[in-house]
Short mmCIF file of C-alpha atoms and ligand atoms in Angstrom, two decimals:
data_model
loop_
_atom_site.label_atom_id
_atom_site.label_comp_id
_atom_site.label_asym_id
_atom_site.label_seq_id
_atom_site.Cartn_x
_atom_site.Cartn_y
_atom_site.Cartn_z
CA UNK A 92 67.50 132.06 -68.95
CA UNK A 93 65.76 128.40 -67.76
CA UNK A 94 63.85 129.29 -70.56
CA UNK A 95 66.68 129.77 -72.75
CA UNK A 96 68.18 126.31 -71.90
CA UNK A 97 64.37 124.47 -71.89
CA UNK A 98 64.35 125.68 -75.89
CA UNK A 99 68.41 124.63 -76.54
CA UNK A 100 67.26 121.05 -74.56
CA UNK A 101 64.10 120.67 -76.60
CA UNK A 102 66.01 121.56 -80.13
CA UNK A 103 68.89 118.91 -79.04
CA UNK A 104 66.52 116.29 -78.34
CA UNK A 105 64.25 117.22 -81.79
CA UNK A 106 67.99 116.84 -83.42
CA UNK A 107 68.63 113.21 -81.81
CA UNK A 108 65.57 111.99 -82.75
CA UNK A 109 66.19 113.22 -86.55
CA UNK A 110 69.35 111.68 -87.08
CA UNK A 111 68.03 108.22 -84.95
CA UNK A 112 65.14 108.00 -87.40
CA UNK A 113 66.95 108.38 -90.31
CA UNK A 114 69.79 105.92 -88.70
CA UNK A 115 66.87 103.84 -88.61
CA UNK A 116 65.56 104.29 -91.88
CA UNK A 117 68.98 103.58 -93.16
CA UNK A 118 69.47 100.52 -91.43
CA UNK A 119 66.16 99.19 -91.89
CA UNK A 120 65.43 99.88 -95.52
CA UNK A 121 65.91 97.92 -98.36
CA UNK A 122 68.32 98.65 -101.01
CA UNK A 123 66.84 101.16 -103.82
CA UNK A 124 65.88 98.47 -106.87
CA UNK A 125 67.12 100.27 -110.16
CA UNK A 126 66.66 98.05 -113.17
CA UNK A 127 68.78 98.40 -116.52
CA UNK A 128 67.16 98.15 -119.55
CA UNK A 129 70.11 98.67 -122.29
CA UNK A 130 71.77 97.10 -124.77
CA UNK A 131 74.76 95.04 -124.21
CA UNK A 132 75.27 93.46 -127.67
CA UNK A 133 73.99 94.64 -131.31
CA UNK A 134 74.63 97.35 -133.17
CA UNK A 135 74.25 99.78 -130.14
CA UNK A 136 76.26 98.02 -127.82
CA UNK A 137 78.82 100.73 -126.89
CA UNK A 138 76.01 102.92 -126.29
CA UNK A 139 74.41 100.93 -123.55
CA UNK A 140 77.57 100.48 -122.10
CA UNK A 141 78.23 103.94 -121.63
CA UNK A 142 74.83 104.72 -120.07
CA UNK A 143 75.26 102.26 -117.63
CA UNK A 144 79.17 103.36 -116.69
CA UNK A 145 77.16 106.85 -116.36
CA UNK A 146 74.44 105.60 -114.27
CA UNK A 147 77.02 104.13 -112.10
CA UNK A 148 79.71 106.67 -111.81
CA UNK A 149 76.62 109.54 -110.86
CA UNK A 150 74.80 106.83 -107.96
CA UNK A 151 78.58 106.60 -106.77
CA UNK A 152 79.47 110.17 -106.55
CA UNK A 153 76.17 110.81 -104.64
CA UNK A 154 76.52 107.98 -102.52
CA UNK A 155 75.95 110.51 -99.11
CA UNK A 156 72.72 111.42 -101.05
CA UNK A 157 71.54 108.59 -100.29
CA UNK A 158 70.91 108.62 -96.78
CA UNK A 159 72.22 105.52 -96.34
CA UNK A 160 70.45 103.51 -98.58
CA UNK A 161 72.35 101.19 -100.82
CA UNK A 162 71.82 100.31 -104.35
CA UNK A 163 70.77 97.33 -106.30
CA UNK A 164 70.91 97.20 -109.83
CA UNK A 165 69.11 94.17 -111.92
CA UNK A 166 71.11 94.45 -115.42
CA UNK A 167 69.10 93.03 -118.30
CA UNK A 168 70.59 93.11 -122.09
CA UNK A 169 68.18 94.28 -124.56
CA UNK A 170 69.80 93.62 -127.70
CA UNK A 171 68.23 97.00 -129.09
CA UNK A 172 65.00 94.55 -129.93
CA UNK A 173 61.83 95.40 -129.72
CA UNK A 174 59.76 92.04 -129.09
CA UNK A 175 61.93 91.84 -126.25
CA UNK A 176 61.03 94.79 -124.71
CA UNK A 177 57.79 93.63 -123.01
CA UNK A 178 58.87 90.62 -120.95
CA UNK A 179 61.89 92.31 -119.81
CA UNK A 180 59.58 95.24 -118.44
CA UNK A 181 57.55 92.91 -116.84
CA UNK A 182 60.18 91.27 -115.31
CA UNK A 183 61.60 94.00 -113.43
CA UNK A 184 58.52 95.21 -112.48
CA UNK A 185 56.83 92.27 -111.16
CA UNK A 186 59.67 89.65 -110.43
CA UNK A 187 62.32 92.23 -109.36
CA UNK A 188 59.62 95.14 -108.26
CA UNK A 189 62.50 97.67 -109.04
CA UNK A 190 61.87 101.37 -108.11
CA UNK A 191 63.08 102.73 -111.00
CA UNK A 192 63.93 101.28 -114.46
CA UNK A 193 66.13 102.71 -115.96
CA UNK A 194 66.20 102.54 -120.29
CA UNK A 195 66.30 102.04 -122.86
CA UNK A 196 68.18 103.18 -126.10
CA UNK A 197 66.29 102.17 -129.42
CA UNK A 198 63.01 103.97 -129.72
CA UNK A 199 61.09 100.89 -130.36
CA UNK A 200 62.30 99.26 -127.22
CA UNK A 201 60.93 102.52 -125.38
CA UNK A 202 57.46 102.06 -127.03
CA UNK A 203 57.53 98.07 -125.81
CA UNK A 204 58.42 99.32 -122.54
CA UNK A 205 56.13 102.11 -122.09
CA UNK A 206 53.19 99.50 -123.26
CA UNK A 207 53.76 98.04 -119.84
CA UNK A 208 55.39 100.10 -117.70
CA UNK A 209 52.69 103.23 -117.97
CA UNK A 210 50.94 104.66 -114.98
CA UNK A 211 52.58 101.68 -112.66
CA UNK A 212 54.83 102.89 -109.35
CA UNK A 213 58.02 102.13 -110.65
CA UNK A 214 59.30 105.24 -112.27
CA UNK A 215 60.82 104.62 -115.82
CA UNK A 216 63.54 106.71 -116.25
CA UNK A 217 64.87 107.04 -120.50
CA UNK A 218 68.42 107.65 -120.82
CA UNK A 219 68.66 107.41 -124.49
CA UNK A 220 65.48 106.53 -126.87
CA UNK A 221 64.00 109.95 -128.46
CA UNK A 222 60.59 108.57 -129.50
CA UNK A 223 58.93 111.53 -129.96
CA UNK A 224 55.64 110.27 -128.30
CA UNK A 225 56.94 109.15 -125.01
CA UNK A 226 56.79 112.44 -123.66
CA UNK A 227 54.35 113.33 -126.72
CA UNK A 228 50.52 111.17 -126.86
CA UNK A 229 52.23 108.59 -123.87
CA UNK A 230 53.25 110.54 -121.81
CA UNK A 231 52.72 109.52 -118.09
CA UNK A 232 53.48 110.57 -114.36
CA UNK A 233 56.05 107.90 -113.74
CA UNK A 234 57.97 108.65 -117.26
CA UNK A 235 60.98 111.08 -117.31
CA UNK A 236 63.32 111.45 -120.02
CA UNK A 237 67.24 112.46 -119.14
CA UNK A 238 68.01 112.43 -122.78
CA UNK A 239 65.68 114.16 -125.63
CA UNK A 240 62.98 114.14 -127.93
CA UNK A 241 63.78 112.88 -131.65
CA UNK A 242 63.09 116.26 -132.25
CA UNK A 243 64.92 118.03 -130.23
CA UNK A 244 68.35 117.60 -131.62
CA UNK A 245 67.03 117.36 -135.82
CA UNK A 246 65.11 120.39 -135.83
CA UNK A 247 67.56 123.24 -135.10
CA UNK A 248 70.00 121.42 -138.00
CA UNK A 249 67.38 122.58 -140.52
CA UNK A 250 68.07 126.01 -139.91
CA UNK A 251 71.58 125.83 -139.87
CA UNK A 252 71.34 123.91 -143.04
CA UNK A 253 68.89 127.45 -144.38
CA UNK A 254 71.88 129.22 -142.85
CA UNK A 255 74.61 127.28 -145.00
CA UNK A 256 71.99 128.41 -148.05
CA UNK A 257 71.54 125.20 -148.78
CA UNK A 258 68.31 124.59 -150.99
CA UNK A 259 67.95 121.12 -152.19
CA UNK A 260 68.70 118.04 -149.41
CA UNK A 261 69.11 114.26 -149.24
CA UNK A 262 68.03 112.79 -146.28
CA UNK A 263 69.04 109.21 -145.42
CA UNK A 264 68.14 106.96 -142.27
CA UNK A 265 67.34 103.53 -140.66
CA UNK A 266 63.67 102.54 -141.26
CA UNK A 267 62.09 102.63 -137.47
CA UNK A 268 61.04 105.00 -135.46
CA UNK A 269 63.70 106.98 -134.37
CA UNK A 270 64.93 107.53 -137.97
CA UNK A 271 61.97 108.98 -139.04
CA UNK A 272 60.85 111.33 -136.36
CA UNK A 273 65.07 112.62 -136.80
CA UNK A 274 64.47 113.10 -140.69
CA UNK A 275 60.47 114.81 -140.46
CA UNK A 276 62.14 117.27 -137.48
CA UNK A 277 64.83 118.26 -139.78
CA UNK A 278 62.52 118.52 -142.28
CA UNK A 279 59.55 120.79 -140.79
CA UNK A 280 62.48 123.31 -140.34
CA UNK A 281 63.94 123.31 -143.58
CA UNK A 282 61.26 123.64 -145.68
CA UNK A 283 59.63 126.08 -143.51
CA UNK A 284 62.10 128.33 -145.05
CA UNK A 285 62.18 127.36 -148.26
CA UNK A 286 64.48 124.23 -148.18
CA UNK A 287 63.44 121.52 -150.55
CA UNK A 288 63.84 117.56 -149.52
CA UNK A 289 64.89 115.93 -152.71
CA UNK A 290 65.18 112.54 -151.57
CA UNK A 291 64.35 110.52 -148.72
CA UNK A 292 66.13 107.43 -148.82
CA UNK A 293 65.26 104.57 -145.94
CA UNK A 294 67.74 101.39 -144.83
CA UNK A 295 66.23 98.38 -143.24
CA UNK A 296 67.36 98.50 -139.32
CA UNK A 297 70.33 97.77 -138.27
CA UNK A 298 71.49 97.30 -141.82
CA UNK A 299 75.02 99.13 -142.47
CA UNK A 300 75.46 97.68 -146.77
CA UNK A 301 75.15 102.14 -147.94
CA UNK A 302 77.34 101.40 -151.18
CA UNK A 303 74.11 101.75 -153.34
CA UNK A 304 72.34 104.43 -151.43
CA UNK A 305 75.63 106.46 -151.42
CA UNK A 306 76.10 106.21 -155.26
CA UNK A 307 72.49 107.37 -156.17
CA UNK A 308 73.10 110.61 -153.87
CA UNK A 309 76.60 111.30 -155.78
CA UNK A 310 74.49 111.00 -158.66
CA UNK A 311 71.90 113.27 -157.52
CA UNK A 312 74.85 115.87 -156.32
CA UNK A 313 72.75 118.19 -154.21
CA UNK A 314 73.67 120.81 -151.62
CA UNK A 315 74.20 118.91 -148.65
CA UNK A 316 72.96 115.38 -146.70
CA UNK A 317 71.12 115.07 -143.53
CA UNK A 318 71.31 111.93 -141.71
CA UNK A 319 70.15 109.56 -138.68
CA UNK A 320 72.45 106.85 -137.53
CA UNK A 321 74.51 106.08 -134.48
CA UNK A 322 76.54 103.56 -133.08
CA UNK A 323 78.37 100.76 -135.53
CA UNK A 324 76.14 102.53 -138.50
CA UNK A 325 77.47 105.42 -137.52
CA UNK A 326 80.94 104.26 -137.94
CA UNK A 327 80.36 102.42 -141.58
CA UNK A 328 78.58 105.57 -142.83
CA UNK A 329 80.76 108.07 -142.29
CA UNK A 330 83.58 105.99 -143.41
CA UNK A 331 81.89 104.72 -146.61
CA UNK A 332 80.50 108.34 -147.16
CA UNK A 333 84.51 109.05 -147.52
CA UNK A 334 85.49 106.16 -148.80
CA UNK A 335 82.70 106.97 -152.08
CA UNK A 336 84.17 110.21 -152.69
CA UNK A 337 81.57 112.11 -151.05
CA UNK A 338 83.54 113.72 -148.18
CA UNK A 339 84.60 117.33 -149.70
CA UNK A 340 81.70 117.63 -152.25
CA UNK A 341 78.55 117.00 -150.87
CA UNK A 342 78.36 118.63 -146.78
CA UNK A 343 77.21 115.72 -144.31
CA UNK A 344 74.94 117.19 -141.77
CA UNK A 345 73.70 114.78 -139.21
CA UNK A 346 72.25 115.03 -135.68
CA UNK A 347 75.43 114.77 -132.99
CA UNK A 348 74.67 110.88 -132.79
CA UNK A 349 76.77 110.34 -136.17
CA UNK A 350 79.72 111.58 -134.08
CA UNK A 351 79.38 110.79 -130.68
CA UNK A 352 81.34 108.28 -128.97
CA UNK A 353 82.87 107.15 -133.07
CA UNK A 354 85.03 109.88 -134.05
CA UNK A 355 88.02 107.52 -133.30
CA UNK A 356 86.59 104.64 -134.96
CA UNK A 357 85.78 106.92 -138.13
CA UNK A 358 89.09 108.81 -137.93
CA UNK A 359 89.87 111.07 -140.51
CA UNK A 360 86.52 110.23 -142.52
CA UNK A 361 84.58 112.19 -139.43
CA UNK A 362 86.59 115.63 -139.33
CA UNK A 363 84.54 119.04 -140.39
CA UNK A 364 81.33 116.79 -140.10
CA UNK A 365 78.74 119.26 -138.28
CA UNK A 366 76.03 118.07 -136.61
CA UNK A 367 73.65 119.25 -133.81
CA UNK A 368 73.26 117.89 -130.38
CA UNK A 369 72.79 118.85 -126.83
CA UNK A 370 76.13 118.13 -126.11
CA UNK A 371 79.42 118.46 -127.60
CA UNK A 372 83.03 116.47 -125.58
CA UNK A 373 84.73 120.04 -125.89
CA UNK A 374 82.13 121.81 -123.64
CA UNK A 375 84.17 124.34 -121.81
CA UNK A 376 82.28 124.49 -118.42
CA UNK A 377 83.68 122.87 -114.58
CA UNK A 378 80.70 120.18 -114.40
CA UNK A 379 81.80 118.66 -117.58
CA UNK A 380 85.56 118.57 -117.18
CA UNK A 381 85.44 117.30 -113.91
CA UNK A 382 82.80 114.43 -115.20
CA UNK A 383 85.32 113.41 -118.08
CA UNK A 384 88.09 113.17 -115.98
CA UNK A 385 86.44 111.32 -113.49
CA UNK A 386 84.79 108.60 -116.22
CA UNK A 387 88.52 108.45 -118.00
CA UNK A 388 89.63 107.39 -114.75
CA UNK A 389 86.88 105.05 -113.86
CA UNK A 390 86.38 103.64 -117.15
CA UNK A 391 89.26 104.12 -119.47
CA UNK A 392 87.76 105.78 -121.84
CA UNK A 393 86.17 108.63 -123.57
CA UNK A 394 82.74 110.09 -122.21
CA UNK A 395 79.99 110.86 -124.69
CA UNK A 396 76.58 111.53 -124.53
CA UNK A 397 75.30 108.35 -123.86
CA UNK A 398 77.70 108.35 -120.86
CA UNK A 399 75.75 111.85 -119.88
CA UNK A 400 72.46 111.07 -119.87
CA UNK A 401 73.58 107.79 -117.89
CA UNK A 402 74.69 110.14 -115.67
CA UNK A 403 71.54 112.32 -115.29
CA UNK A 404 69.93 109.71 -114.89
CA UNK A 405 71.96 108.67 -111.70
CA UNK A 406 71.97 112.32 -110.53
CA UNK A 407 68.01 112.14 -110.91
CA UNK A 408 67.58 110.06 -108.82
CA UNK A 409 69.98 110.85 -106.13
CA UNK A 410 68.52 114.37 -105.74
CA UNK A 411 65.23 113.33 -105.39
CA UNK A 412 65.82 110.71 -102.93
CA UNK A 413 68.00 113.04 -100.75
CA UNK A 414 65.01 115.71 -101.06
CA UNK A 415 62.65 112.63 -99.67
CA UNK A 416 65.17 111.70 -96.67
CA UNK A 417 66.17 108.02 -98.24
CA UNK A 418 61.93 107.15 -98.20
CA UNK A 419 61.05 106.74 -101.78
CA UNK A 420 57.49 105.23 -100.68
CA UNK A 421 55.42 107.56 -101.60
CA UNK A 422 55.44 107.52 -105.38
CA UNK A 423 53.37 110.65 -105.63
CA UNK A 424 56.25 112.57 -103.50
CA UNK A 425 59.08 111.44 -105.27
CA UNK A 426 57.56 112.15 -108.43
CA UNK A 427 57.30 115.49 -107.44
CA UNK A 428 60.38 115.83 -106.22
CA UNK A 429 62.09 114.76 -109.17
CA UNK A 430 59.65 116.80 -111.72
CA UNK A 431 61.16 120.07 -109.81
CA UNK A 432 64.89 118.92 -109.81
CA UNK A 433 66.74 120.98 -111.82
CA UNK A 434 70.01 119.25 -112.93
CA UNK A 435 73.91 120.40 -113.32
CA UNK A 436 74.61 118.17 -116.26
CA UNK A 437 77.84 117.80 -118.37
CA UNK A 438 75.92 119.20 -120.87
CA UNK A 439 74.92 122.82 -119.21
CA UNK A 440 71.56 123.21 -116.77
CA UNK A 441 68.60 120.98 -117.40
CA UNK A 442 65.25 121.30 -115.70
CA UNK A 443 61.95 119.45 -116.87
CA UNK A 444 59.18 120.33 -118.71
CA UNK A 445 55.53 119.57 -117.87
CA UNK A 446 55.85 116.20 -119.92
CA UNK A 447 59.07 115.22 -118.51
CA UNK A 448 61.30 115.94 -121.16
CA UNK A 449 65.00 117.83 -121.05
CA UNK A 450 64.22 121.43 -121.30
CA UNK A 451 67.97 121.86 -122.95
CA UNK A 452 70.81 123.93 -125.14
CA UNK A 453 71.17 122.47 -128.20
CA UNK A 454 74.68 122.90 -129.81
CA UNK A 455 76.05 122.91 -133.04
CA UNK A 456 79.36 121.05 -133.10
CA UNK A 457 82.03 120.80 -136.24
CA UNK A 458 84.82 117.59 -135.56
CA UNK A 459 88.03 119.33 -135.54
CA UNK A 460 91.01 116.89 -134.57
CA UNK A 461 88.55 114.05 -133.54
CA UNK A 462 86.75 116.08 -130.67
CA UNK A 463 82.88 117.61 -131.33
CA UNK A 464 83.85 121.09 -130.99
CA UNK A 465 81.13 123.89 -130.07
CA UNK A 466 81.13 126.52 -132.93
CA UNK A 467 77.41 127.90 -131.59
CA UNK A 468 74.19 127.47 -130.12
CA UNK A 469 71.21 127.44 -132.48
CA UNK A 470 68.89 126.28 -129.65
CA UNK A 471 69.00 127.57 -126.43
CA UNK A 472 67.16 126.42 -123.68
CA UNK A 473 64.96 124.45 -126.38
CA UNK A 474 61.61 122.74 -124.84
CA UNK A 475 60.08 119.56 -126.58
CA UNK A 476 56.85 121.11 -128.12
CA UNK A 477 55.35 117.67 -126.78
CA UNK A 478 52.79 117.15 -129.05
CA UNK A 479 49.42 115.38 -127.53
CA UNK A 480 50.99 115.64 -123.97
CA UNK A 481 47.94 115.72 -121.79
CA UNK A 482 49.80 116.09 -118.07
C1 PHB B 70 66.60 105.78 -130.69
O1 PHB B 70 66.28 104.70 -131.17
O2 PHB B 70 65.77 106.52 -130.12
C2 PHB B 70 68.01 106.26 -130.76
C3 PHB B 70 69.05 105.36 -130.89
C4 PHB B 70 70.36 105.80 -130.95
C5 PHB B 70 70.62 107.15 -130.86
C6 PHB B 70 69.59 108.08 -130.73
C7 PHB B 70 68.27 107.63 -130.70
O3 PHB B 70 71.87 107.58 -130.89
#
C-alpha cells in the first residue's frame, strides 16, 4: 500500500515537472521563424497567394501543436524571378535566421534558392516548384518537397494519352525549366509505347502572345496536344486554344496546372479538358471537404492545389514540432521527425520518400461544370524515381 502511494506520488510529481518544463519552454522560447518565399505579383501571382492562405490556415488549425510556441512569418515577394532568388535566400537565412523557409513556385527560383540554402539548418520546405533535380542530383537533408516532382504529374498523362490511342502529339510549353522536365516526362511515357512527338513547340517565359503557335498546330491537325502552363498563361491558353477553333477537334491534354485554380477565369473554353494531377477540387474524401470549407470561409474563395500544398506545408511542420515538444533545436531531430511524418492531405495520404519528395496518387481529372472532376487514378501511390538522389 505505502508503496502503492510512494509510486502514484513519484508519477504526479514526474507529471508536474513535464507540464512546468514545457510551460517553460513555451514561455521562454522564441517564436518559430518561417520565411515565405512566393510570388506576390507576375504571372503566378494567384498561385503564391494561395500557398501562403494554405500555409496559414494549416499553422492556425494546429495552433495546440505547437506547444505554445507562436509563429513568425517574414513574407518576401519573389516575382517568380530567378536572379532574385539568391539574395532573398540569404536574407532569411542570415538577416532573419528563419527555421524554415518556406518556397518557392517557379522552378528556377527553387534552383537560386537551393544554390544557397543547401546543407544549412534552416529547413527549406517547396510548396510548389517541381524541378526535377531538387529532390533529384540536389537533393539535401534540410530539403522537403510538399508538392511534386515535374515528373510526377506529366508522366502518367502519356499513358492515358496511349490509352485515348492517340499516336502522333504536339507538345507546347514555356521555355525554362519546369516546362521542359513537364514535356520530356510526358514524353518518356508516350513513346515508350509507341506514341510519336511530332512537334515540340517552346514560348519565351512568361510570354502568353499563342496566336501563331496555335495556328501551326491546326495546321499540323494531329491526335491530341500536351501542354505546360499555369497561372495567367494558363488562362490565355485555354481561352485562345477555343477561341482558334481548336477546342472540339484537336483533345488538349495538359498536366492539372492548366486547370487549377482558372477554370472560372477560362469558363466555358476549360470544360472536358483532362489533365493529370495529384489532386482534383471534387475529391470525395472528409479531409478535403472539411479543408475547402474551412479556406472558403477564411479566404473567400476557391481552394486549389497551390492552396494544398500550402497547407502541407503548414501541417509539416506542425507535426514535427509537436513530435519534438515545441524544441526545434536540434536540426538533426526535427529532420527526422518530419522525414517519418506521414501526412492527411486534401489530396489523399502522403508520406516521404528517401529524397524528400511526395510519395502520392496521381489523378486523372476531366472539367465538367467548372470543377476538376476525378474520372480515375492512373498513378497510385506514385514515388519520384529521383534520379541522382544520393541520401
Ligand atoms: C514550376 O516552375 O516548377 C511550376 C510553376 C507553376 C506550376 C507548376 C510548376 O503550376
Amino acid at each position: 500500500m505505502e508503496n502503492n502511494k510512494k509510486f502514484l506520488r513519484t508519477l504526479l510529481a514526474a507529471a508536474v515537472t513535464t507540464t512546468l518544463c514545457s510551460q517553460a519552454l513555451a514561455d521562454n522560447a522564441e517564436p518559430i521563424k518561417v520565411g515565405v518565399m512566393l510570388p506576390f505579383s507576375g504571372i503566378y501571382a494567384a498561385l503564391g497567394d494561395a500557398g501562403r492562405n494554405g500555409l496559414k490556415l494549416a499553422l492556425q488549425e494546429h495552433a495546440d501543436d505547437l506547444h505554445g510556441r507562436q509563429i513568425e512569418f517574414i513574407e518576401m515577394d519573389t516575382e517568380a524571378k530567378p536572379e532574385k532568388a539568391p539574395e532573398i535566400a540569404s536574407s532569411l537565412l542570415d538577416q532573419h535566421h528563419s527555421d524554415f523557409i518556406i518556397g518557392p513556385v517557379h522552378s528556377g527560383v527553387a534552383m537560386g534558392m537551393i544554390k544557397v540554402l543547401k546543407d544549412k539548418d534552416t529547413i527549406m520546405i517547396i510548396p510548389n516548384a517541381g524541378a526535377n533535380a531538387a529532390t533529384g542530383p540536389l537533393c539535401a537533408p534540410n530539403i522537403f518537397r510538399t508538392s511534386f516532382s515535374m515528373w510526377q504529374p506529366s508522366y502518367p498523362m502519356g499513358r492515358v494519352a496511349l490509352d485515348s490511342a492517340y499516336k502522333r502529339v504536339v507538345t507546347m510549353s514555356w521555355n525554362y525549366g519546369a516546362g521542359r522536365e513537364s514535356l520530356e516526362a510526358f514524353e518518356e511515357a508516350f513513346t515508350a509505347g509507341g506514341g510519336k512527338i511530332v512537334k515540340q513547340i517552346m514560348v519565351p517565359f512568361p510570354k502568353t502572345e499563342f496566336q501563331s503557335y496555335l495556328s501551326e498546330i491546326g495546321s499540323i491537325n494531329p491526335d491530341a496536344v500536351f501542354v505546360f502552363f499555369a497561372g495567367g498563361g494558363a488562362v490565355k491558353f485555354v481561352k485562345d486554344y477555343d477561341a482558334l477553333g481548336l477546342k472540339g477537334k484537336i483533345p488538349l491534354l495538359g498536366s492539372g496546372f492548366l486547370t487549377e485554380g482558372t477554370t472560372s477565369a477560362q469558363g466555358p473554353s476549360a470544360e472536358g479538358i483532362r489533365t493529370t494531377l495529384h489532386y482534383a477540387d471534387g475529391l470525395d474524401n472528409e479531409v478535403n471537404t472539411k479543408f475547402r470549407q474551412d479556406y472558403r470561409q477564411m479566404f473567400g474563395k476557391e481552394a486549389d492545389i497551390y492552396a494544398v500544398q500550402g497547407y502541407d506545408a503548414g501541417l509539416l511542420i506542425a507535426k514535427a514540432v509537436d513530435k519534438l515538444g515545441g524544441d526545434i533545436s536540434d536540426r538533426a531531430a526535427l529532420i527526422k521527425a518530419m522525414e517519418s511524418t506521414k501526412l492527411l492531405s486534401p489530396r489523399g495520404e502522403v508520406s516521404f520518400s528517401k529524397a524528400h519528395n511526395p510519395i502520392q496518387n496521381i489523378y486523372l481529372r476531366e472539367v465538367v461544370d467548372g470543377v476538376n472532376k476525378v474520372m480515375d487514378v492512373p498513378a497510385a501511390k506514385l514515388e519520384d524515381p529521383a534520379r541522382g538522389c544520393k541520401l
